[in-house]
Amino acid sequence: MKAFAYVNPASEREAVAALKIDGIALPIGGGQDLLARMKDYIDTPDRVVNVKGLDATVTSTPDGGLKIGSAVKIVDLAEHALVAKLYPAVVHAAGEVGTPQIRNQATVGGNVNQRPRCWYFRNEEFVCYKKGGSRCFAENGENQYHAIFGNEGPSHIVHPSSLAVPFVAYGARFRVVGPAGEREVPAADYFTMPTLQNVLKENVLEDEEILTHVILPAPGAIKTGHYEVRYKQSHDWPLAFTTVVLTMNGNTISSARVVLGAVAPVPWRSKPAEAALAGKPLNAQTAAMAAEAAVSEAKPMSGNAYKVQIAKTAVKRAIMQAAGIRTA
Amino acid sequence: MTVSRRDFLKSAGVTSLATAVTAAGAAETEAQTGPRVVGPGDLPVTLMVNGKRVELRIEPRVTLLDAIRNRADLTGNKRVCDRGTCGACTVIVDGRTVYACSTLAIEVQGKQIRTVEGLSTGNALHPVQQAFCDVDALMCGFCTPGFVVATVAVLEKHPNATREQISRGLDGNVCRCGTFVRIMEAAMKAKGVARG
Amino acid sequence: MAKYSWPEKPTLLGSAVTRLDGPDKVTGRARYTYDINRPGMIYGRMVRSPFAHARVVSIDLSPAEKAPGVRAVIAWKEPGAQVMYQGDPVAAVAADTEERARDAARLIRVRYEPLPHLASVEQALAADAPAVFPGGNTQTGATDETGDLEAGFAKAAHIVEATYSTHVITHVCLETHGCVCEWDGDKLTAWVSTQGVYPCRIGFADGLKIPQANVRVITQYMGGGFGSKFAPDVQGLICAKLAQQAKAPVKLMLDRKEEHLDTGNRPSAAAHIRAGVTSDGMLTAFDGQSWGTGGAGALSGFPLPYIYNFPIRKRTHKNVFINAGPQRAMRAPGHPQGCFLTEILMDELADRVKMDPVAFRMRNLPPAAPNAMWAEYFTRGAKAFGWDKRHATGDPAPGPIKTGMGVSAHRWGGAGRGSQAHVDIMSDGSVVVKCGTQDIGTGTRTIVAMVAAETLGLPMSAVKPEIGDTMYPFSGGSGGSTTAASVTPAIRVTTVNALDQLFAKVAPTLGAKPEDLVAQGGRIHLKDNASKGVAWKDACRLIGTEPISVDGKWEDGLSGAGTSGVQFAEASVDIETGIVKVTRILAIQDCGLIVDKLTAESQAYGGVIAAINFALFEDRIIDRVTGQMVNPNMEWYLLAGMSDVPTIDIMLNNMPERGVIGIGEPPTVSTASAIANAVRNATGATIRSLPLHPHKVLAAIEQQKAGGTN
């Protein structure tokens, strides 16, 4: 890595101030993503600002929801009884992140803000759009792990965050603090589809802003399902995964949120799947139909059509899980 | 010192308070203009490794792994992928396994670091180490220190771990020689033996 | 009649003895090359071509020469030279810390002129392929032909014609390649992560143009080689030169990216095959045109057809060159490829004649021999594995999870020769055994001590093995599964000779002749009267001030060659995701005289797991446009973890009458083929290429539904 200066701020205000320098300053959470990027010279900050000292607690909110500090470690989130009770998909996703060693250091904020795993992005030799270049190498290249939705370009990455998907599905808001003060951004609006103007980032966070909290609303009368498909069982990125959050009226689904992960540059909300679920009984046939709808708008690339079938399966099995039906 | 005294004490925990106070040494108060910036050049870094103080002068960019291997001659844990994907560098920090290659040395000051070297006492092997030897859960041995540490951590957290828990607990470690079958046997054998 | 033989009733040989260096490895005390820290040591770092093919226009070392902490800088290529693959070495630097060495390496300014490149076999074979390699992008070998092909096919009731292939994989040694070089005047000591201290000595001497006598190579522990570590390589010579220039010891270890790019790989293998079978299941003819790539200018051969008896055969092989790192021997070179290309075909042929795959194979085996025991292993294995519960191709069970079984057979050589050893027996009873072999994780150190202890009638703890140093007597590199069969006879011969000298001293004191004596249980006594003897220590007092010091070498009669094996696999396939999970493996392996049962079994587990990776996970992926590797790491170069490893049962067939034969490689040959056949059995769809990635599984299932891949 390039040599860097290091700062350990004692407050949100100090952290934001420390990010303002003549040069590049980046926040470091668990470091499980940033340090690897630095070793590969994808990022070469002059200064690194420790944000592990930010809020690392999980607290209840007056409306019956939860406020999760961005410095909460993934392992603590995965083992949190109240989170498991209210937002089981969050705990499920957290438990599948990486490996035990990664979960022991990685933070919620770092997971949400991590950069893509795309192997063109991660290898210094490829100067792609996300590194100031003028092409996406996945387009004519090895795209078996790239997007099957939202493929208008310029970038065809899949968003790598496991937690982002249930956060979007549960309707979370992100609290962001910057030089101009604080703001809350709905999770669904936090992640950005790539354009030529914004392609250097994957979310709305400005350079001197930090993500401080994930705020989850009271869950209400919902059923949740979460299903991840991985090739290697031990340590691997999912090929596709889904969180479904169903608002129920008896055994009828009154409304649904279906969010897919590892299939698009952002956590991918499937309106067709949600429409297919609304007003239907929660059973295996409905699950199959909604899964078909979920992939109806897929536009795979030359090497990843297989992901369409896998995404479809993930949606179907997540809904079946919500229904309490055993799946493979 | 790299951290303000307040944060240092917050992260250090009660047991290492004395060390923290000592190591903070002279003149460590929060600057009026904000937290102190350290680096990019060398600075004094103190690590508590296997119960002993290790005093170094290193840059902020030096990982915990490189600090102990290159600067403190603690070469038990290995560098294999250097990207947090293989587990050969697994050490235990404040009771939890971490990839030392993906940890900045300056960020674990004041924490209790246990490496593979800290598991045995003289010639007496930790029960996990003994079990590895007994069932031949090693071949070239390069992944072995990381696996031994990870296994110790799994069994400290779950003294009666099931095979499933052991598998998941060791899923952050990779072996190229193919010793997994016997590592599982060793872990099952070491279960329930007195904690090291 | 051989003068030397193994004991009829061994006390140690064949038993389960724990590894001598186990404690050192599990405690972290064992020092590998990567761990060597020498006084005043500095660190080396290489600069390599980022381009698949380019001309080096200029190299400017001056920014590195001026960088902080830099003590030596070298250009490895001259302006005008070509780099032939991403990773091709260009320059190097040494500095007082690793961080400064990396910083300085990045300052070296190399200007390249990119040239047309070949990123894949398809591109190299295209009609309009650029002429990248002198002499052509391909090189076709001689045709191997036996019998009249058309006559053979005329006899066939069924013909299968298809293309089969396996992919390039890298060795992924956990300890990367590299060394520590230290000069003392004109003498070089090199700690190298190597499978061959002696071949390395020659390599350093030749490469540096210094006498071999001035070179000492040391490898007490090394973190995996799998066939890729037999020479100093470019990094070793560079390391030695940096150390010379800097007048300081230099450690130069490759990083993981370099390791993937430039330390070898298993070449790909593909073949278009046409094969015929009679209606009663006898193979008639085999016609195979094969090809493969070993990278830039390197070969890719493999045996084909494999094992089974095709009376009429024709085969040609074409080496295809691409701009990628050159291949190196990788665990059982050629055999996993030839096995896969043949074994999937065998299941397809078996289905044509509606025969059980095991029965079909047994019908078409070469004659049985001690090193060709497939018939017995098929029978034994099928019973142990529950093969009778195997359904026909295509699991009829409802639900998305389909299960299937597959089988495969293999062979290997494993002969040895040439090792030398030295034994000292001292007057205080201590014993040192020296041999310039190396322990690459196989347990060589332990079996050296075992053979000595067995011969001298002593416990393991009374014998000190010394290996891994060119200061010790010659032994060849550890490859080809030759080590056990080379080293153990040398130890046996040497210790028997040393013991004879001790017997000569002891015999008179017991009023006996030397040939009446035996060494057993820590004593030397009369063969037919155990009570008439002396304890080892007392016997050794007779040695006096001049130790018994004996040189010996390998002799015939203690080792053999040729092994056979069979493996069964069970896999489950989720047909809604294409994910394959291996659930069970049974490996049956013959192995001559087993020296240490524990380490021999570990070899078998290791070979099987390596092949599971070959079947399912690992894959060297090159970007088809730029020719650069997209996964030179351990994140996207997938390797199995604990949760991916199935139940594995090993049956080793101890055959002491055949002498010691190596088995490091054979257990890795069959597994991928057995797994692929299990997947075929489960899904009913044939996948004819590795790895069995979900995209292939789903595509094969789709194709099957639309009209069949069979």
PDB file of C-alpha atoms in Angstrom, chain A residues 122-320:
ATOM      1  CA  ARG A 122      -9.990  -4.992  -8.433  1.00  0.00           C
ATOM      2  CA  ASN A 123      -7.048  -5.503 -10.807  1.00  0.00           C
ATOM      3  CA  GLU A 124      -4.892  -2.437 -11.332  1.00  0.00           C
ATOM      4  CA  GLU A 125      -4.190  -3.243 -14.991  1.00  0.00           C
ATOM      5  CA  PHE A 126      -7.797  -2.595 -16.035  1.00  0.00           C
ATOM      6  CA  VAL A 127      -8.542   1.144 -16.064  1.00  0.00           C
ATOM      7  CA  CYS A 128     -12.308   0.915 -16.193  1.00  0.00           C
ATOM      8  CA  TYR A 129     -15.044   3.541 -15.785  1.00  0.00           C
ATOM      9  CA  LYS A 130     -14.886   3.218 -12.022  1.00  0.00           C
ATOM     10  CA  LYS A 131     -11.234   4.167 -12.031  1.00  0.00           C
ATOM     11  CA  GLY A 132     -11.571   7.128 -14.373  1.00  0.00           C
ATOM     12  CA  GLY A 133     -11.248   5.130 -17.565  1.00  0.00           C
ATOM     13  CA  SER A 134     -13.675   4.986 -20.445  1.00  0.00           C
ATOM     14  CA  ARG A 135     -14.851   1.416 -20.735  1.00  0.00           C
ATOM     15  CA  CYS A 136     -16.346  -1.470 -18.847  1.00  0.00           C
ATOM     16  CA  PHE A 137     -14.245  -4.560 -19.480  1.00  0.00           C
ATOM     17  CA  ALA A 138     -17.086  -6.872 -18.469  1.00  0.00           C
ATOM     18  CA  GLU A 139     -19.013  -5.972 -21.598  1.00  0.00           C
ATOM     19  CA  ASN A 140     -16.880  -8.025 -23.967  1.00  0.00           C
ATOM     20  CA  GLY A 141     -15.015  -9.926 -21.325  1.00  0.00           C
ATOM     21  CA  GLU A 142     -15.457 -12.401 -18.470  1.00  0.00           C
ATOM     22  CA  ASN A 143     -18.848 -11.433 -17.128  1.00  0.00           C
ATOM     23  CA  GLN A 144     -20.065 -14.629 -15.516  1.00  0.00           C
ATOM     24  CA  TYR A 145     -20.391 -12.880 -12.149  1.00  0.00           C
ATOM     25  CA  HIS A 146     -21.754  -9.568 -13.390  1.00  0.00           C
ATOM     26  CA  ALA A 147     -25.208  -8.030 -13.564  1.00  0.00           C
ATOM     27  CA  ILE A 148     -28.345  -9.535 -15.094  1.00  0.00           C
ATOM     28  CA  PHE A 149     -30.535  -6.524 -14.316  1.00  0.00           C
ATOM     29  CA  GLY A 150     -29.916  -2.834 -14.810  1.00  0.00           C
ATOM     30  CA  ASN A 151     -27.514  -3.576 -17.620  1.00  0.00           C
ATOM     31  CA  GLU A 152     -27.924  -0.370 -19.569  1.00  0.00           C
ATOM     32  CA  GLY A 153     -24.420   0.534 -18.509  1.00  0.00           C
ATOM     33  CA  PRO A 154     -21.949   2.136 -18.212  1.00  0.00           C
ATOM     34  CA  SER A 155     -21.004  -0.229 -15.399  1.00  0.00           C
ATOM     35  CA  HIS A 156     -22.154  -3.820 -15.051  1.00  0.00           C
ATOM     36  CA  ILE A 157     -21.037  -4.558 -11.520  1.00  0.00           C
ATOM     37  CA  VAL A 158     -23.243  -6.258  -8.983  1.00  0.00           C
ATOM     38  CA  HIS A 159     -23.504  -4.492  -5.678  1.00  0.00           C
ATOM     39  CA  PRO A 160     -21.519  -6.581  -3.202  1.00  0.00           C
ATOM     40  CA  SER A 161     -23.254  -5.808   0.096  1.00  0.00           C
ATOM     41  CA  SER A 162     -25.136  -8.654   1.737  1.00  0.00           C
ATOM     42  CA  LEU A 163     -26.722  -6.358   4.310  1.00  0.00           C
ATOM     43  CA  ALA A 164     -27.920  -3.760   1.792  1.00  0.00           C
ATOM     44  CA  VAL A 165     -30.550  -6.153   0.431  1.00  0.00           C
ATOM     45  CA  PRO A 166     -32.444  -6.838   3.683  1.00  0.00           C
ATOM     46  CA  PHE A 167     -31.974  -3.206   4.696  1.00  0.00           C
ATOM     47  CA  VAL A 168     -33.737  -2.120   1.500  1.00  0.00           C
ATOM     48  CA  ALA A 169     -36.364  -4.842   1.902  1.00  0.00           C
ATOM     49  CA  TYR A 170     -37.177  -3.762   5.459  1.00  0.00           C
ATOM     50  CA  GLY A 171     -37.369  -0.102   4.428  1.00  0.00           C
ATOM     51  CA  ALA A 172     -34.347   1.093   6.363  1.00  0.00           C
ATOM     52  CA  ARG A 173     -33.043   4.644   6.358  1.00  0.00           C
ATOM     53  CA  PHE A 174     -29.397   5.549   6.552  1.00  0.00           C
ATOM     54  CA  ARG A 175     -28.209   8.420   8.712  1.00  0.00           C
ATOM     55  CA  VAL A 176     -25.410  10.307   7.051  1.00  0.00           C
ATOM     56  CA  VAL A 177     -23.326  13.077   8.575  1.00  0.00           C
ATOM     57  CA  GLY A 178     -21.207  15.549   6.638  1.00  0.00           C
ATOM     58  CA  PRO A 179     -19.846  19.052   6.686  1.00  0.00           C
ATOM     59  CA  ALA A 180     -23.334  20.450   6.027  1.00  0.00           C
ATOM     60  CA  GLY A 181     -24.877  18.524   8.897  1.00  0.00           C
ATOM     61  CA  GLU A 182     -26.864  15.332   9.010  1.00  0.00           C
ATOM     62  CA  ARG A 183     -29.431  13.793   6.700  1.00  0.00           C
ATOM     63  CA  GLU A 184     -31.377  10.576   6.408  1.00  0.00           C
ATOM     64  CA  VAL A 185     -31.512   8.703   3.145  1.00  0.00           C
ATOM     65  CA  PRO A 186     -33.902   5.826   2.501  1.00  0.00           C
ATOM     66  CA  ALA A 187     -31.808   2.737   1.846  1.00  0.00           C
ATOM     67  CA  ALA A 188     -33.573   2.284  -1.464  1.00  0.00           C
ATOM     68  CA  ASP A 189     -32.306   5.711  -2.557  1.00  0.00           C
ATOM     69  CA  TYR A 190     -28.810   5.360  -1.116  1.00  0.00           C
ATOM     70  CA  PHE A 191     -27.462   3.072  -3.825  1.00  0.00           C
ATOM     71  CA  THR A 192     -27.145   4.563  -7.284  1.00  0.00           C
ATOM     72  CA  MET A 193     -27.559   3.043 -10.721  1.00  0.00           C
ATOM     73  CA  PRO A 194     -24.440   3.924 -12.693  1.00  0.00           C
ATOM     74  CA  THR A 195     -24.369   6.857 -15.076  1.00  0.00           C
ATOM     75  CA  LEU A 196     -21.364   8.472 -16.715  1.00  0.00           C
ATOM     76  CA  GLN A 197     -21.612  11.234 -14.104  1.00  0.00           C
ATOM     77  CA  ASN A 198     -21.745   9.082 -10.960  1.00  0.00           C
ATOM     78  CA  VAL A 199     -19.915   5.918 -12.047  1.00  0.00           C
ATOM     79  CA  LEU A 200     -16.967   6.497  -9.726  1.00  0.00           C
ATOM     80  CA  LYS A 201     -19.200   5.622  -6.769  1.00  0.00           C
ATOM     81  CA  GLU A 202     -21.961   3.164  -5.942  1.00  0.00           C
ATOM     82  CA  ASN A 203     -23.955   5.356  -3.553  1.00  0.00           C
ATOM     83  CA  VAL A 204     -24.889   8.931  -2.715  1.00  0.00           C
ATOM     84  CA  LEU A 205     -22.282   9.397   0.002  1.00  0.00           C
ATOM     85  CA  GLU A 206     -20.189  12.471  -0.676  1.00  0.00           C
ATOM     86  CA  ASP A 207     -16.429  12.461  -0.117  1.00  0.00           C
ATOM     87  CA  GLU A 208     -16.575  14.009   3.333  1.00  0.00           C
ATOM     88  CA  GLU A 209     -19.688  12.245   4.544  1.00  0.00           C
ATOM     89  CA  ILE A 210     -19.881   9.240   6.807  1.00  0.00           C
ATOM     90  CA  LEU A 211     -22.620   6.691   7.303  1.00  0.00           C
ATOM     91  CA  THR A 212     -23.372   6.668  11.035  1.00  0.00           C
ATOM     92  CA  HIS A 213     -26.531   4.591  11.492  1.00  0.00           C
ATOM     93  CA  VAL A 214     -28.953   2.208   9.865  1.00  0.00           C
ATOM     94  CA  ILE A 215     -32.454   2.939  11.147  1.00  0.00           C
ATOM     95  CA  LEU A 216     -35.008   0.199  10.747  1.00  0.00           C
ATOM     96  CA  PRO A 217     -38.736   0.889  11.101  1.00  0.00           C
ATOM     97  CA  ALA A 218     -40.958  -1.255  13.254  1.00  0.00           C
ATOM     98  CA  PRO A 219     -41.491  -4.439  11.256  1.00  0.00           C
ATOM     99  CA  GLY A 220     -45.229  -4.795  11.717  1.00  0.00           C
ATOM    100  CA  ALA A 221     -47.112  -7.966  10.843  1.00  0.00           C
ATOM    101  CA  ILE A 222     -44.746  -9.370   8.293  1.00  0.00           C
ATOM    102  CA  LYS A 223     -43.305 -12.649   7.131  1.00  0.00           C
ATOM    103  CA  THR A 224     -39.734 -12.674   5.982  1.00  0.00           C
ATOM    104  CA  GLY A 225     -37.704 -14.928   3.765  1.00  0.00           C
ATOM    105  CA  HIS A 226     -34.047 -14.781   2.850  1.00  0.00           C
ATOM    106  CA  TYR A 227     -32.225 -17.147   0.528  1.00  0.00           C
ATOM    107  CA  GLU A 228     -28.660 -17.081  -0.730  1.00  0.00           C
ATOM    108  CA  VAL A 229     -27.164 -19.237  -3.477  1.00  0.00           C
ATOM    109  CA  ARG A 230     -23.435 -19.789  -3.321  1.00  0.00           C
ATOM    110  CA  TYR A 231     -21.215 -22.080  -5.305  1.00  0.00           C
ATOM    111  CA  LYS A 232     -18.613 -22.771  -2.635  1.00  0.00           C
ATOM    112  CA  GLN A 233     -20.204 -23.269   0.761  1.00  0.00           C
ATOM    113  CA  SER A 234     -17.173 -22.265   2.794  1.00  0.00           C
ATOM    114  CA  HIS A 235     -16.202 -18.776   1.684  1.00  0.00           C
ATOM    115  CA  ASP A 236     -17.674 -17.316  -1.440  1.00  0.00           C
ATOM    116  CA  TRP A 237     -19.724 -14.444  -2.763  1.00  0.00           C
ATOM    117  CA  PRO A 238     -23.329 -15.344  -3.471  1.00  0.00           C
ATOM    118  CA  LEU A 239     -24.324 -15.893  -7.106  1.00  0.00           C
ATOM    119  CA  ALA A 240     -27.743 -14.447  -6.298  1.00  0.00           C
ATOM    120  CA  PHE A 241     -29.747 -13.883  -3.147  1.00  0.00           C
ATOM    121  CA  THR A 242     -33.048 -12.414  -2.091  1.00  0.00           C
ATOM    122  CA  THR A 243     -34.893 -10.929   0.842  1.00  0.00           C
ATOM    123  CA  VAL A 244     -38.662 -10.912   0.700  1.00  0.00           C
ATOM    124  CA  VAL A 245     -40.736  -9.045   3.247  1.00  0.00           C
ATOM    125  CA  LEU A 246     -44.434  -9.836   3.054  1.00  0.00           C
ATOM    126  CA  THR A 247     -47.121  -7.802   4.763  1.00  0.00           C
ATOM    127  CA  MET A 248     -49.822 -10.343   5.506  1.00  0.00           C
ATOM    128  CA  ASN A 249     -53.559 -10.303   5.854  1.00  0.00           C
ATOM    129  CA  GLY A 250     -54.291 -13.747   7.205  1.00  0.00           C
ATOM    130  CA  ASN A 251     -52.747 -16.084   4.633  1.00  0.00           C
ATOM    131  CA  THR A 252     -53.024 -13.523   1.881  1.00  0.00           C
ATOM    132  CA  ILE A 253     -50.134 -11.302   0.949  1.00  0.00           C
ATOM    133  CA  SER A 254     -51.365  -7.751   0.987  1.00  0.00           C
ATOM    134  CA  SER A 255     -48.100  -6.265  -0.190  1.00  0.00           C
ATOM    135  CA  ALA A 256     -44.541  -7.362  -0.688  1.00  0.00           C
ATOM    136  CA  ARG A 257     -41.028  -6.089  -0.976  1.00  0.00           C
ATOM    137  CA  VAL A 258     -38.808  -8.333  -3.049  1.00  0.00           C
ATOM    138  CA  VAL A 259     -35.156  -7.297  -3.227  1.00  0.00           C
ATOM    139  CA  LEU A 260     -32.474  -9.234  -5.085  1.00  0.00           C
ATOM    140  CA  GLY A 261     -28.749  -9.136  -4.419  1.00  0.00           C
ATOM    141  CA  ALA A 262     -25.702  -9.910  -6.555  1.00  0.00           C
ATOM    142  CA  VAL A 263     -27.693  -9.346  -9.726  1.00  0.00           C
ATOM    143  CA  ALA A 264     -27.503  -5.599 -10.397  1.00  0.00           C
ATOM    144  CA  PRO A 265     -25.397  -2.515  -9.618  1.00  0.00           C
ATOM    145  CA  VAL A 266     -27.782  -1.785  -6.764  1.00  0.00           C
ATOM    146  CA  PRO A 267     -29.933  -3.949  -4.487  1.00  0.00           C
ATOM    147  CA  TRP A 268     -32.605  -4.785  -7.051  1.00  0.00           C
ATOM    148  CA  ARG A 269     -36.203  -4.255  -6.096  1.00  0.00           C
ATOM    149  CA  SER A 270     -38.418  -6.348  -8.282  1.00  0.00           C
ATOM    150  CA  LYS A 271     -41.685  -4.532  -8.924  1.00  0.00           C
ATOM    151  CA  PRO A 272     -42.956  -7.352 -11.185  1.00  0.00           C
ATOM    152  CA  ALA A 273     -42.421  -9.882  -8.403  1.00  0.00           C
ATOM    153  CA  GLU A 274     -44.094  -7.612  -5.866  1.00  0.00           C
ATOM    154  CA  ALA A 275     -47.073  -7.136  -8.176  1.00  0.00           C
ATOM    155  CA  ALA A 276     -47.301 -10.876  -8.715  1.00  0.00           C
ATOM    156  CA  LEU A 277     -47.470 -11.432  -4.957  1.00  0.00           C
ATOM    157  CA  ALA A 278     -49.969  -8.760  -3.988  1.00  0.00           C
ATOM    158  CA  GLY A 279     -53.332 -10.222  -3.104  1.00  0.00           C
ATOM    159  CA  LYS A 280     -52.213 -13.821  -3.553  1.00  0.00           C
ATOM    160  CA  PRO A 281     -52.220 -16.662  -1.058  1.00  0.00           C
ATOM    161  CA  LEU A 282     -48.824 -17.454   0.391  1.00  0.00           C
ATOM    162  CA  ASN A 283     -48.034 -20.862  -1.095  1.00  0.00           C
ATOM    163  CA  ALA A 284     -45.654 -22.698  -3.395  1.00  0.00           C
ATOM    164  CA  GLN A 285     -47.532 -21.833  -6.596  1.00  0.00           C
ATOM    165  CA  THR A 286     -47.483 -18.157  -5.764  1.00  0.00           C
ATOM    166  CA  ALA A 287     -43.791 -18.418  -5.006  1.00  0.00           C
ATOM    167  CA  ALA A 288     -43.076 -19.997  -8.391  1.00  0.00           C
ATOM    168  CA  MET A 289     -45.135 -17.387 -10.215  1.00  0.00           C
ATOM    169  CA  ALA A 290     -43.495 -14.497  -8.418  1.00  0.00           C
ATOM    170  CA  ALA A 291     -40.086 -15.949  -9.172  1.00  0.00           C
ATOM    171  CA  GLU A 292     -40.897 -16.024 -12.886  1.00  0.00           C
ATOM    172  CA  ALA A 293     -42.046 -12.429 -12.659  1.00  0.00           C
ATOM    173  CA  ALA A 294     -38.886 -11.453 -10.798  1.00  0.00           C
ATOM    174  CA  VAL A 295     -36.664 -12.492 -13.692  1.00  0.00           C
ATOM    175  CA  SER A 296     -38.983 -11.392 -16.466  1.00  0.00           C
ATOM    176  CA  GLU A 297     -37.053  -8.169 -16.942  1.00  0.00           C
ATOM    177  CA  ALA A 298     -33.608  -9.773 -16.712  1.00  0.00           C
ATOM    178  CA  LYS A 299     -31.190  -8.771 -19.446  1.00  0.00           C
ATOM    179  CA  PRO A 300     -28.188 -11.030 -18.943  1.00  0.00           C
ATOM    180  CA  MET A 301     -24.778 -10.527 -20.490  1.00  0.00           C
ATOM    181  CA  SER A 302     -22.944 -12.889 -22.812  1.00  0.00           C
ATOM    182  CA  GLY A 303     -21.642 -15.128 -20.027  1.00  0.00           C
ATOM    183  CA  ASN A 304     -24.159 -14.931 -17.205  1.00  0.00           C
ATOM    184  CA  ALA A 305     -27.545 -16.094 -18.459  1.00  0.00           C
ATOM    185  CA  TYR A 306     -27.284 -18.910 -15.927  1.00  0.00           C
ATOM    186  CA  LYS A 307     -27.701 -16.368 -13.156  1.00  0.00           C
ATOM    187  CA  VAL A 308     -31.255 -15.741 -14.282  1.00  0.00           C
ATOM    188  CA  GLN A 309     -32.243 -19.280 -13.283  1.00  0.00           C
ATOM    189  CA  ILE A 310     -30.352 -18.949 -10.010  1.00  0.00           C
ATOM    190  CA  ALA A 311     -31.988 -15.597  -9.205  1.00  0.00           C
ATOM    191  CA  LYS A 312     -35.369 -17.101  -9.973  1.00  0.00           C
ATOM    192  CA  THR A 313     -34.664 -19.983  -7.599  1.00  0.00           C
ATOM    193  CA  ALA A 314     -33.509 -17.596  -4.873  1.00  0.00           C
ATOM    194  CA  VAL A 315     -36.758 -15.628  -5.103  1.00  0.00           C
ATOM    195  CA  LYS A 316     -38.905 -18.732  -5.128  1.00  0.00           C
ATOM    196  CA  ARG A 317     -37.183 -20.288  -2.151  1.00  0.00           C
ATOM    197  CA  ALA A 318     -37.165 -17.058  -0.143  1.00  0.00           C
ATOM    198  CA  ILE A 319     -40.932 -16.807  -0.543  1.00  0.00           C
ATOM    199  CA  MET A 320     -41.362 -20.455   0.354  1.00  0.00           C
TER     200      MET A 320
END
